[in-house]
Each structure stands twice: as C-alpha cells, then as structure tokens.
PDB file of C-alpha atoms in Angstrom:
ATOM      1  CA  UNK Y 275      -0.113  12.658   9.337  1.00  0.00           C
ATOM      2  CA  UNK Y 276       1.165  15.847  11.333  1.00  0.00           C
ATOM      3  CA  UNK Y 277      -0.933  18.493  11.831  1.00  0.00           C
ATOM      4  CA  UNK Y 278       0.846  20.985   9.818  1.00  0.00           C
ATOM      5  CA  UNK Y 279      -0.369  18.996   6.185  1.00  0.00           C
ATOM      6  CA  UNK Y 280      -3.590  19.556   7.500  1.00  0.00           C
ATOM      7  CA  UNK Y 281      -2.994  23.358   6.268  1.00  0.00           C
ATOM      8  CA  UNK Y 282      -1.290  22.125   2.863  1.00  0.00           C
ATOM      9  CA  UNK Y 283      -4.146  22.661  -0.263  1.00  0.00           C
ATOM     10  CA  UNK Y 284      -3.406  19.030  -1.770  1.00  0.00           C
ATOM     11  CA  UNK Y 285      -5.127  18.862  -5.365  1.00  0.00           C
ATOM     12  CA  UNK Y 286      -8.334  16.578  -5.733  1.00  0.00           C
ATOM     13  CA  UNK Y 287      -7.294  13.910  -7.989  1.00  0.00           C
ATOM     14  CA  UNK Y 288      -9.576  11.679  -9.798  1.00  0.00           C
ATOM     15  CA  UNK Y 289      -9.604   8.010  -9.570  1.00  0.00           C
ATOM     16  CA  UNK Y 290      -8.404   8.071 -13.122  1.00  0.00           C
ATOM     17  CA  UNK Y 291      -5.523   9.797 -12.723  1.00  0.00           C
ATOM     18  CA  UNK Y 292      -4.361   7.748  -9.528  1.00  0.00           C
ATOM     19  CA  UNK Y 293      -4.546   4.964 -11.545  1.00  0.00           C
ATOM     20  CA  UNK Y 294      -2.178   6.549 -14.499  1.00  0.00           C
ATOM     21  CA  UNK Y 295       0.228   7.381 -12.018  1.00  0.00           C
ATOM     22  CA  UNK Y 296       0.360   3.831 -10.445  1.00  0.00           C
ATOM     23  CA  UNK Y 297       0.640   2.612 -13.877  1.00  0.00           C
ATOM     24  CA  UNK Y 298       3.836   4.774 -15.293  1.00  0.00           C
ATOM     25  CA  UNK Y 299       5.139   4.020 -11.843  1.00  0.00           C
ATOM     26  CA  UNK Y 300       5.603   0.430 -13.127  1.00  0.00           C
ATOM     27  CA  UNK Y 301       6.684   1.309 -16.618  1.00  0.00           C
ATOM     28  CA  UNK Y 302       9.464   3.092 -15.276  1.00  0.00           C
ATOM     29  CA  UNK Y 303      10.700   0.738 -12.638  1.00  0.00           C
ATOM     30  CA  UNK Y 304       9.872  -1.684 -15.709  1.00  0.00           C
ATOM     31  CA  UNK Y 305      12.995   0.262 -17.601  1.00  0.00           C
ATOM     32  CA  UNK Y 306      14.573   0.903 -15.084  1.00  0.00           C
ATOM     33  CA  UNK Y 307      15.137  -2.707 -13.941  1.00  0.00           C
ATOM     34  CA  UNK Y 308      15.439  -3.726 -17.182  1.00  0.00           C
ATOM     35  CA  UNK Y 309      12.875  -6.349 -17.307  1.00  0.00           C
ATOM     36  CA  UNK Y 310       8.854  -6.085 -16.842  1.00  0.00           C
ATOM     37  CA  UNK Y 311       7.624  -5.973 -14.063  1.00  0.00           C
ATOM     38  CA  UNK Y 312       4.736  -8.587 -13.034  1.00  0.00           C
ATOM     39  CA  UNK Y 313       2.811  -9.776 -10.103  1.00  0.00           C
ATOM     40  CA  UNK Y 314       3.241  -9.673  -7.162  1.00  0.00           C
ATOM     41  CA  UNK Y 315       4.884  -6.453  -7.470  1.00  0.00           C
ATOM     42  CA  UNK Y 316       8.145  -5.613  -5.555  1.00  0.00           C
ATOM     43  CA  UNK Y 317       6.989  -2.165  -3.630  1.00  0.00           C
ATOM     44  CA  UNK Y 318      10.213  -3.164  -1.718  1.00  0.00           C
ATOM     45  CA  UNK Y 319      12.566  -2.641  -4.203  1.00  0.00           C
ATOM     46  CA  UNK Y 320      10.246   0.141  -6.242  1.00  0.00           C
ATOM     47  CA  UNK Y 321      10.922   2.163  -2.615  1.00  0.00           C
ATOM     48  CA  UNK Y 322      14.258   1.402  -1.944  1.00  0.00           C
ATOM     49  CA  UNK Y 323      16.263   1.023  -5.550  1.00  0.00           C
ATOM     50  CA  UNK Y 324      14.424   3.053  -7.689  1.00  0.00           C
ATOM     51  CA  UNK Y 325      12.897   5.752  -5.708  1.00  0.00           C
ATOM     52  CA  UNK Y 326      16.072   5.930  -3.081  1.00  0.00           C
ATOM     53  CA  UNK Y 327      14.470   4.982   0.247  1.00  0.00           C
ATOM     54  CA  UNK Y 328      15.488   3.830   3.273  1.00  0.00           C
ATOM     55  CA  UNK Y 329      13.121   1.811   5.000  1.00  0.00           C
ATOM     56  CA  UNK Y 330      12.903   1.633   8.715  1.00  0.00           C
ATOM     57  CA  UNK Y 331      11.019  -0.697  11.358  1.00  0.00           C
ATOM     58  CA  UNK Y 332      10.200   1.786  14.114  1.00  0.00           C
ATOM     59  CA  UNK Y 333       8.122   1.530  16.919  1.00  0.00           C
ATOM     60  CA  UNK Y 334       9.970   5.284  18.796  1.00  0.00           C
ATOM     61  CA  UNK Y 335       8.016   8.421  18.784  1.00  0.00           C
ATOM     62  CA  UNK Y 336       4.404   8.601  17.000  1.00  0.00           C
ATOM     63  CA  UNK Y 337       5.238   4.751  16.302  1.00  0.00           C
ATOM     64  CA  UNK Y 338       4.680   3.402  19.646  1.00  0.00           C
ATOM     65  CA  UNK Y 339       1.221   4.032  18.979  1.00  0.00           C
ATOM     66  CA  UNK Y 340       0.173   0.961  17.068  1.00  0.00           C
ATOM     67  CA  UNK Y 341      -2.610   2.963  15.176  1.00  0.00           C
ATOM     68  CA  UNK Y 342       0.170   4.792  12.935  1.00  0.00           C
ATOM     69  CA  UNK Y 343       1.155   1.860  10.795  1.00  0.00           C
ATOM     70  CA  UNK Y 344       3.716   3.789   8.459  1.00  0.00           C
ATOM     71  CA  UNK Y 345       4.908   7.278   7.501  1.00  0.00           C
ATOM     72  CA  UNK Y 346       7.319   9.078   5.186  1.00  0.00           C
ATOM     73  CA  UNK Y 347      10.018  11.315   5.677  1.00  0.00           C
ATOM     74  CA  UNK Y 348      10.735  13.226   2.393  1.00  0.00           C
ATOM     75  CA  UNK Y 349      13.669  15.329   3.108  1.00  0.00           C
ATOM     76  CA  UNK Y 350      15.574  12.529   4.390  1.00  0.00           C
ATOM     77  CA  UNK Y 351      14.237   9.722   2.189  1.00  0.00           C
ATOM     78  CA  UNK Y 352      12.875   7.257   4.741  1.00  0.00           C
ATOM     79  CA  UNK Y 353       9.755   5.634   5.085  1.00  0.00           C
ATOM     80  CA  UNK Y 354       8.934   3.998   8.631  1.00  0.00           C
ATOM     81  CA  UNK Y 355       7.125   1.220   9.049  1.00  0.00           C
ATOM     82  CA  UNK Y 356       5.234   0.370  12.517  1.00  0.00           C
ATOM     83  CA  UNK Y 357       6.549  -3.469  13.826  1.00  0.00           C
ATOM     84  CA  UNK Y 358       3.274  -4.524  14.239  1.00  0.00           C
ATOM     85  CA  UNK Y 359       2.438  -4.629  10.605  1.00  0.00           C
ATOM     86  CA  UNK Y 360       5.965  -6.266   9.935  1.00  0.00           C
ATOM     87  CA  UNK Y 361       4.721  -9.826  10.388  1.00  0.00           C
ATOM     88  CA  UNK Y 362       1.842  -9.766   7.998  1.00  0.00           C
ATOM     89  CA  UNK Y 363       2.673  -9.182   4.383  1.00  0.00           C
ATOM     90  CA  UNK Y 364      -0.231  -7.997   3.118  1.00  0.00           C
ATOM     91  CA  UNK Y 365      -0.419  -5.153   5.744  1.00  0.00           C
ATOM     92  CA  UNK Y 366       3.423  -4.547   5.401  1.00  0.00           C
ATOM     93  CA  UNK Y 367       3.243  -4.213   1.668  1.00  0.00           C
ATOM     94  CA  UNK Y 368       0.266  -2.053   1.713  1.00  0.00           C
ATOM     95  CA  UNK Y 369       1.803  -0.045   4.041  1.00  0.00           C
ATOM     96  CA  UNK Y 370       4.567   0.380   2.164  1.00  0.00           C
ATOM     97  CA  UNK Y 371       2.535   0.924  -1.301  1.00  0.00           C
ATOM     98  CA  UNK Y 372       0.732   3.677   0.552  1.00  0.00           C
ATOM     99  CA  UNK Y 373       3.660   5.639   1.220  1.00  0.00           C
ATOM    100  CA  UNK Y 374       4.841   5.499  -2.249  1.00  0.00           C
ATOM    101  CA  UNK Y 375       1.675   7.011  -2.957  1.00  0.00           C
ATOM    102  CA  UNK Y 376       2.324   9.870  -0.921  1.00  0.00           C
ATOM    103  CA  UNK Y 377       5.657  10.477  -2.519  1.00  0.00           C
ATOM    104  CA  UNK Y 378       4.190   9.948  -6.195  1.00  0.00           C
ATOM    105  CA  UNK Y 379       1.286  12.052  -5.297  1.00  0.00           C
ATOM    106  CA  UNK Y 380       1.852  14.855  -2.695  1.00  0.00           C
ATOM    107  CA  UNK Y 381       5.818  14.722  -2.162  1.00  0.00           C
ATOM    108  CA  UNK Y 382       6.146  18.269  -4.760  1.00  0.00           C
ATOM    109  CA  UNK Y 383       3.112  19.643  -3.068  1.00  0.00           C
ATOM    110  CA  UNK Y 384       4.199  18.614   0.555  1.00  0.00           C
ATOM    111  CA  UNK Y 385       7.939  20.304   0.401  1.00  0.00           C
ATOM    112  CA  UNK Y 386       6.759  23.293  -1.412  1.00  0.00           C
ATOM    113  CA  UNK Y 387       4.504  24.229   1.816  1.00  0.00           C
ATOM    114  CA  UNK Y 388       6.613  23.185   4.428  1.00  0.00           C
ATOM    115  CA  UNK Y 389       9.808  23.772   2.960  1.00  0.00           C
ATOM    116  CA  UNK Y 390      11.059  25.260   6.434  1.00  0.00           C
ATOM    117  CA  UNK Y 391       9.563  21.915   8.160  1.00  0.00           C
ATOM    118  CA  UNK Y 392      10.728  19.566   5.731  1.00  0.00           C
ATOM    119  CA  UNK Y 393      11.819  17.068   7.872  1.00  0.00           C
ATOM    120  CA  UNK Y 394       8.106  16.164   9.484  1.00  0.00           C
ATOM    121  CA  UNK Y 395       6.800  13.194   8.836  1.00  0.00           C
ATOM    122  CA  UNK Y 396       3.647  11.979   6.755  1.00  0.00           C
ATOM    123  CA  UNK Y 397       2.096   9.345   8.400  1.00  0.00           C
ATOM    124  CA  UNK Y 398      -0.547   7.030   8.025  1.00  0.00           C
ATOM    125  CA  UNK Y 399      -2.914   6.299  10.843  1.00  0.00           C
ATOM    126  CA  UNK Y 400      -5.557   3.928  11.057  1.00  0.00           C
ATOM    127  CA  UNK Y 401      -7.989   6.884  12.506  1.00  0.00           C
ATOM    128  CA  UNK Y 402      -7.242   9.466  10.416  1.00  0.00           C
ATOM    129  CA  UNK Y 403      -8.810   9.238   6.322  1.00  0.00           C
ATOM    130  CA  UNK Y 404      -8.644  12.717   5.004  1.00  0.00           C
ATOM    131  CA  UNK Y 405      -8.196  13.429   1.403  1.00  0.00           C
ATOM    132  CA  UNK Y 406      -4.732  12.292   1.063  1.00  0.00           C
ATOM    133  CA  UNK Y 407      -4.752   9.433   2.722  1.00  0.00           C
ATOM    134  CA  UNK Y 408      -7.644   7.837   1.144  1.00  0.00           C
ATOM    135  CA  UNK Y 409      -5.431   9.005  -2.077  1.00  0.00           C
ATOM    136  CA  UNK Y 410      -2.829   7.483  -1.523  1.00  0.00           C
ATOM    137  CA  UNK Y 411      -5.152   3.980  -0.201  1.00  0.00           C
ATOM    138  CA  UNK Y 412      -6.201   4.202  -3.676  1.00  0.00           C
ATOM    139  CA  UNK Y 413      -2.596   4.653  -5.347  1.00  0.00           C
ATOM    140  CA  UNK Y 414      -1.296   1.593  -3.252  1.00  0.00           C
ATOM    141  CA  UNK Y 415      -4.365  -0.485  -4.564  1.00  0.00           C
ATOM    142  CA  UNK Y 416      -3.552   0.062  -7.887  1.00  0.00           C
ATOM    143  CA  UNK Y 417       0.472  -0.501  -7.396  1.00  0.00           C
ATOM    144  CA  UNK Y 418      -0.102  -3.347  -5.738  1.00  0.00           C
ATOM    145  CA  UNK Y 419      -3.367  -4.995  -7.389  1.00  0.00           C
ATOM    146  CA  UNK Y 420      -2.759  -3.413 -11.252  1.00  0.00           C
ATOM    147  CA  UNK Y 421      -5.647  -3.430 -13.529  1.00  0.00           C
ATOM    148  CA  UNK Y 422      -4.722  -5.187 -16.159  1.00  0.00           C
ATOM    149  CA  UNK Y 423      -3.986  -8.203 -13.917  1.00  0.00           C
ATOM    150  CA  UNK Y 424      -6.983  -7.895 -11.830  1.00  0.00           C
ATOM    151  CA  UNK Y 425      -8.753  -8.144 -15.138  1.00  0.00           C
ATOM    152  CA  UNK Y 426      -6.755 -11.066 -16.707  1.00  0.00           C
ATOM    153  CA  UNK Y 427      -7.063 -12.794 -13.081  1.00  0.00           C
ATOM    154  CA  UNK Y 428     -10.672 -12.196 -12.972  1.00  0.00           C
ATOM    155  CA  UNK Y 429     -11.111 -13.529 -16.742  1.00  0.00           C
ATOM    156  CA  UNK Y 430      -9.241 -17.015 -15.936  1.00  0.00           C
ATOM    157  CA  UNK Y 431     -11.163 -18.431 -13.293  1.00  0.00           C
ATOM    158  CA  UNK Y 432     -15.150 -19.283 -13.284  1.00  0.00           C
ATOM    159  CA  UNK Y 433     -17.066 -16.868 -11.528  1.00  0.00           C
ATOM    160  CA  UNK Y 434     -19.150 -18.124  -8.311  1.00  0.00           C
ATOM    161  CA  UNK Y 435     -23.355 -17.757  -9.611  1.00  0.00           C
ATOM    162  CA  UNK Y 436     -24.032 -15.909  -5.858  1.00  0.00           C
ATOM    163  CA  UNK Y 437     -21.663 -13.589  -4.401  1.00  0.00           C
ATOM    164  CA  UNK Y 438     -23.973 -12.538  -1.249  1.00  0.00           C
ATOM    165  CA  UNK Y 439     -22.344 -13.739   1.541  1.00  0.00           C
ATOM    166  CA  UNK Y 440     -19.026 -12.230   3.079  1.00  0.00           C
ATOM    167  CA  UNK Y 441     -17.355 -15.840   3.360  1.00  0.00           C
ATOM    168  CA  UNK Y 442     -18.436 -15.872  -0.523  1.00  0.00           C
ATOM    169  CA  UNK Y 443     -16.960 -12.387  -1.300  1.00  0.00           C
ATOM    170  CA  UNK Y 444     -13.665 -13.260   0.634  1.00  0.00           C
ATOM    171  CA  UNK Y 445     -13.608 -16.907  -1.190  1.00  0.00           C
ATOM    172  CA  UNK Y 446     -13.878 -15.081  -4.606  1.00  0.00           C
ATOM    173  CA  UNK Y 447     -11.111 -12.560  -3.740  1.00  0.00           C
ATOM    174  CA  UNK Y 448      -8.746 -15.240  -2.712  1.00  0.00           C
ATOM    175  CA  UNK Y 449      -9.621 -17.238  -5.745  1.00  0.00           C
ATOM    176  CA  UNK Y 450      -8.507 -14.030  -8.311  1.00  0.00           C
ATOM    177  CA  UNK Y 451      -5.534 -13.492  -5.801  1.00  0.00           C
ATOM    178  CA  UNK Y 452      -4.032 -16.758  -6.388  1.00  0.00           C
ATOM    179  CA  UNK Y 453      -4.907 -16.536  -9.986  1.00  0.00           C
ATOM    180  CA  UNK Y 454      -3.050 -13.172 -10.455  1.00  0.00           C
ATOM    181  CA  UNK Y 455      -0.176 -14.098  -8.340  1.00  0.00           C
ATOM    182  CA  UNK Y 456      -1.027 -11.129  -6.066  1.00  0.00           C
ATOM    183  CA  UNK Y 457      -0.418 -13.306  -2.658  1.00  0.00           C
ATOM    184  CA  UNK Y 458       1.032  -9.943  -0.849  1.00  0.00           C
ATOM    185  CA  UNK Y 459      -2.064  -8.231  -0.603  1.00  0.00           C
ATOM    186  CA  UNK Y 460      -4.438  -9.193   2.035  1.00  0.00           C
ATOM    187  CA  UNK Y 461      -7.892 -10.445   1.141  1.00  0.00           C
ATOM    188  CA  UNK Y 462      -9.477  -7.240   2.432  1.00  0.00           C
ATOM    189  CA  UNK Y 463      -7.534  -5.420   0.112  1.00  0.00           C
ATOM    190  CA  UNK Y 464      -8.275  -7.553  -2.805  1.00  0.00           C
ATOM    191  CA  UNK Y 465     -12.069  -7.364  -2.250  1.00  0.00           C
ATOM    192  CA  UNK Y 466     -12.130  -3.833  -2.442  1.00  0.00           C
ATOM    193  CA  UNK Y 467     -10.383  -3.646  -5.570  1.00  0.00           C
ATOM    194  CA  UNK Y 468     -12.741  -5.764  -6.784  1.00  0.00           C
ATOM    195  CA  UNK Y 469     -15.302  -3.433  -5.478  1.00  0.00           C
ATOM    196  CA  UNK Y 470     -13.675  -0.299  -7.222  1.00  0.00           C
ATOM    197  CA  UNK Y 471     -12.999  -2.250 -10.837  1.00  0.00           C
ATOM    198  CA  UNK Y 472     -16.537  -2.944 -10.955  1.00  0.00           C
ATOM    199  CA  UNK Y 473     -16.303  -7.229 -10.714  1.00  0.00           C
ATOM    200  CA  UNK Y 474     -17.990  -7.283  -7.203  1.00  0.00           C
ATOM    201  CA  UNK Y 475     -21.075  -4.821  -7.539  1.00  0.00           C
ATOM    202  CA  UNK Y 476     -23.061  -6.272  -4.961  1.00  0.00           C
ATOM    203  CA  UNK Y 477     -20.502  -6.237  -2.302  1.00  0.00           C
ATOM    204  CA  UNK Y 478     -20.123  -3.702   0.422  1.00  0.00           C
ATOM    205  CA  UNK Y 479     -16.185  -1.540   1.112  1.00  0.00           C
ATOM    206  CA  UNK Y 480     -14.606  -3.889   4.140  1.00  0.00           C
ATOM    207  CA  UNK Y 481     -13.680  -2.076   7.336  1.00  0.00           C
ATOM    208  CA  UNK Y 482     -15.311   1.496   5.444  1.00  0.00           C
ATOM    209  CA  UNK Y 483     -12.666   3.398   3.330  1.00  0.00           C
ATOM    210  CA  UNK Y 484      -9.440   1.895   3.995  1.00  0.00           C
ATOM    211  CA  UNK Y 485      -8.149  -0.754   1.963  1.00  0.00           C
ATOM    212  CA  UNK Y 486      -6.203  -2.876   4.552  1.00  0.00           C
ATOM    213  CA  UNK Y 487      -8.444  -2.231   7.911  1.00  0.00           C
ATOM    214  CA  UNK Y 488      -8.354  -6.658   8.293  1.00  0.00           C
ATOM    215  CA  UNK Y 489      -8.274  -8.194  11.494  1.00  0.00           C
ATOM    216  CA  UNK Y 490      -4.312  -9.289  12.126  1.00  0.00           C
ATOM    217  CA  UNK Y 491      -4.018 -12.624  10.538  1.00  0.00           C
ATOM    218  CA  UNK Y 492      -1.540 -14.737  11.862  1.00  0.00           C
ATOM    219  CA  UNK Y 493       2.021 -15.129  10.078  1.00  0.00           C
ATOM    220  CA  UNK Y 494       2.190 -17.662   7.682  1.00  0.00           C
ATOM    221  CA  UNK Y 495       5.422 -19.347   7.087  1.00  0.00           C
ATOM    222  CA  UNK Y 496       5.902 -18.314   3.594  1.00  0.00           C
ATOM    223  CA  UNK Y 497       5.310 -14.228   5.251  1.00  0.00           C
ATOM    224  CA  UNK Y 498       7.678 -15.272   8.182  1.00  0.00           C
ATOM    225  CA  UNK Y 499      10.420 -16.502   6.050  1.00  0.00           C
ATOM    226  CA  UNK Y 500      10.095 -13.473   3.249  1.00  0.00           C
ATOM    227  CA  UNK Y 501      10.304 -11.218   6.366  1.00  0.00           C
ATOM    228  CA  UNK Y 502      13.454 -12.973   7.213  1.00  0.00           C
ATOM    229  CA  UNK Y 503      15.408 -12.849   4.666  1.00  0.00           C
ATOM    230  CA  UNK Y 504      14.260  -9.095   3.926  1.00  0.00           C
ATOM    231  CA  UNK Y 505      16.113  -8.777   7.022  1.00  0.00           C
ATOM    232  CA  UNK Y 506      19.094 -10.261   6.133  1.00  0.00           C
ATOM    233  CA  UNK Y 507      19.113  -8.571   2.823  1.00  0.00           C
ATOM    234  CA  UNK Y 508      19.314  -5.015   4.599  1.00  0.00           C
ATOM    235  CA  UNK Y 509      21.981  -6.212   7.339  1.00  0.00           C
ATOM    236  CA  UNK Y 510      23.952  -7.232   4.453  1.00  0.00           C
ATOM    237  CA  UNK Y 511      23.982  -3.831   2.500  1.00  0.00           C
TER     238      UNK Y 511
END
C-alpha cells in the first residue's frame, strides 16, 4: 500500500456485505461468460476479460521486496504480481483475488482521493493489515472459496469426531477442498474460511489475520504446468 491511502477515509464494510459483493461478482462474470461459473473459480480470467486487466509478474521497484506479494494500478489497469508467489497457486490466486477486492471495494473511493496521483499503486504487503487490506483478504476468501460451495463441500463428506489438532484441522480443510473442487486455494486459506463460516469453531486464524500467510509449499506439477501454459496463453495474445 503507498502511504498516501493511508490518508484516504475507506468505508467500514461489514462481513456481510463483502460477501454480497464477492457473490454478484460471480453472477456477472456468470452472464457475462455466458455460462455459470463453478469451482475453482477463474480470478484469472474474472481480472483480465471481464474486469480489463493486465496482469504483470514484477519483481522492479517496491517488488524486489519479497514481502509485497501483489498490487494494483487503477488508472492504468494492471495488477502486479511479485515472482515469488508465481510458483504456488494457491498464493498466486489469492493474490490475485485480493486485488480484485481492492478494485470491487475501494477502486471509486481510491481515484476520487487521489485523483491527481492516480497512477500509485495499491499494494499488498505481508506486514502491513490495515482496514483495507484485511477487506479485501476477506473479499478474495469469498471469490475464491464461495459460500454456497463451502457449504455443499462441507455437507458431502463425513465430518472427523475431534478437530483439536492442527494436522487434524489442515486434514479436514484439504478433505472439503478436494470435495468442492477448490484445489487453487492453499490449505491455510481454506481453514480460515472454515473458521469464518462457522464449520471449524474450535480452531484458531492460521498465521493471525491474513488468509494466505502459509509457509511456501513446493510446486506441484499440476501448479507448474498451469503456470506454464498461463504463460503461453499471454505470449500468445
């Protein structure tokens, strides 16, 4: 984040009305596409096709700090993403969800104060949670993990008689991952979902506010190869 939003007055929003905005996000990329959208859900193509973004790998300027993992550029429509998220889908996707959070949520607000400074960049850093950013956390859970599938995940598999461990808690989360088809978020992420729907009561936030604070987990093939051909995608536009 620069230090200039600092001075914006960004509303308080409820968790309530987070979660409505994640949710006509979808309907409308859901028309827009012409198809419903399910799990897992394409924050790639919700940020470049239908909201008109350019994303960019970047590791110049406040990215070759590895502690700012993405940031948004609203007068020129780009969101940068730090490389050393790139490899690990979960992070990557997050990353990306959270920055469509801050255009959904803040964009109006943002421009309107800082219409002569436009061009600065909103960024995300892993030491920094102030209002925003902890908004937008919560708008990329709820793009990324809806509730509705959460809860139709949660309903279809048996649920474990003791949840007290962390190895348990993690088990659990992958278990409703793989039974929502939500295999781009990370398991961190997925737990505190959990957490916030109210299915894992007796489990503590990972990593303290931030949804996606996980230790780097190393690249899977499947990540790897959806990675690559992003890649190519882009270099063939």
């Amino acid at each position: 984040m620069t230090s200039d939003s600092f001075f914006i007055q960004f509303p308080e929003l409820s968790d309530e009305h987070i979660e409505a905005s994640a949710t006509q996000l979808l309907s409308d990329y859901s028309e827009f596409s012409g198809s419903s959208v399910s799990t897992p859900i394409p924050v790639e193509s919700i940020a470049e096709h239908f909201l008109g973004y350019e994303i960019e790998i970047s590791d110049e300027g406040l990215f070759a700090d590895p502690d700012y993992l993405g940031g948004i550029v609203f007068a020129n429509n780009v969101i940068q993403v730090n490389p050393s998220v790139e490899s690990n889908e979960g992070r990557y996707n997050f990353t990306i969800a959270h920055e469509i959070g801050h255009h959904v949520l803040h964009r109006e607000a943002y421009l309107e104060a800082s219409a002569e400074n436009a061009s600065n960049i909103l960024c995300r850093d892993t030491n920094d949670k102030p209002l925003i950013e902890q908004q937008a956390d919560r708008f990329a859970a709820a793009l990324l993990m809806p509730q509705q599938a959460v809860s139709d995940a949660v309903s279809a598999i048996p649920r474990p008689s003791k949840l007290k461990t962390p190895r348990a808690v993690r088990g659990y989360a992958a278990t409703v991952a793989r039974a929502g088809s939500m295999g781009n978020v990370s398991n961190t992420a997925m737990v505190n979902r959990l957490i916030d729907l109210g299915y894992l009561s007796e489990a503590s936030y990972q990593r303290g506010s931030s949804y996606d604070f996980s230790r780097r987990a190393r690249p899977t093939f499947r990540g790897i190869l959806w990675r690559l051909l992003t890649r190519y995608r882009r270099r063939m536009k």
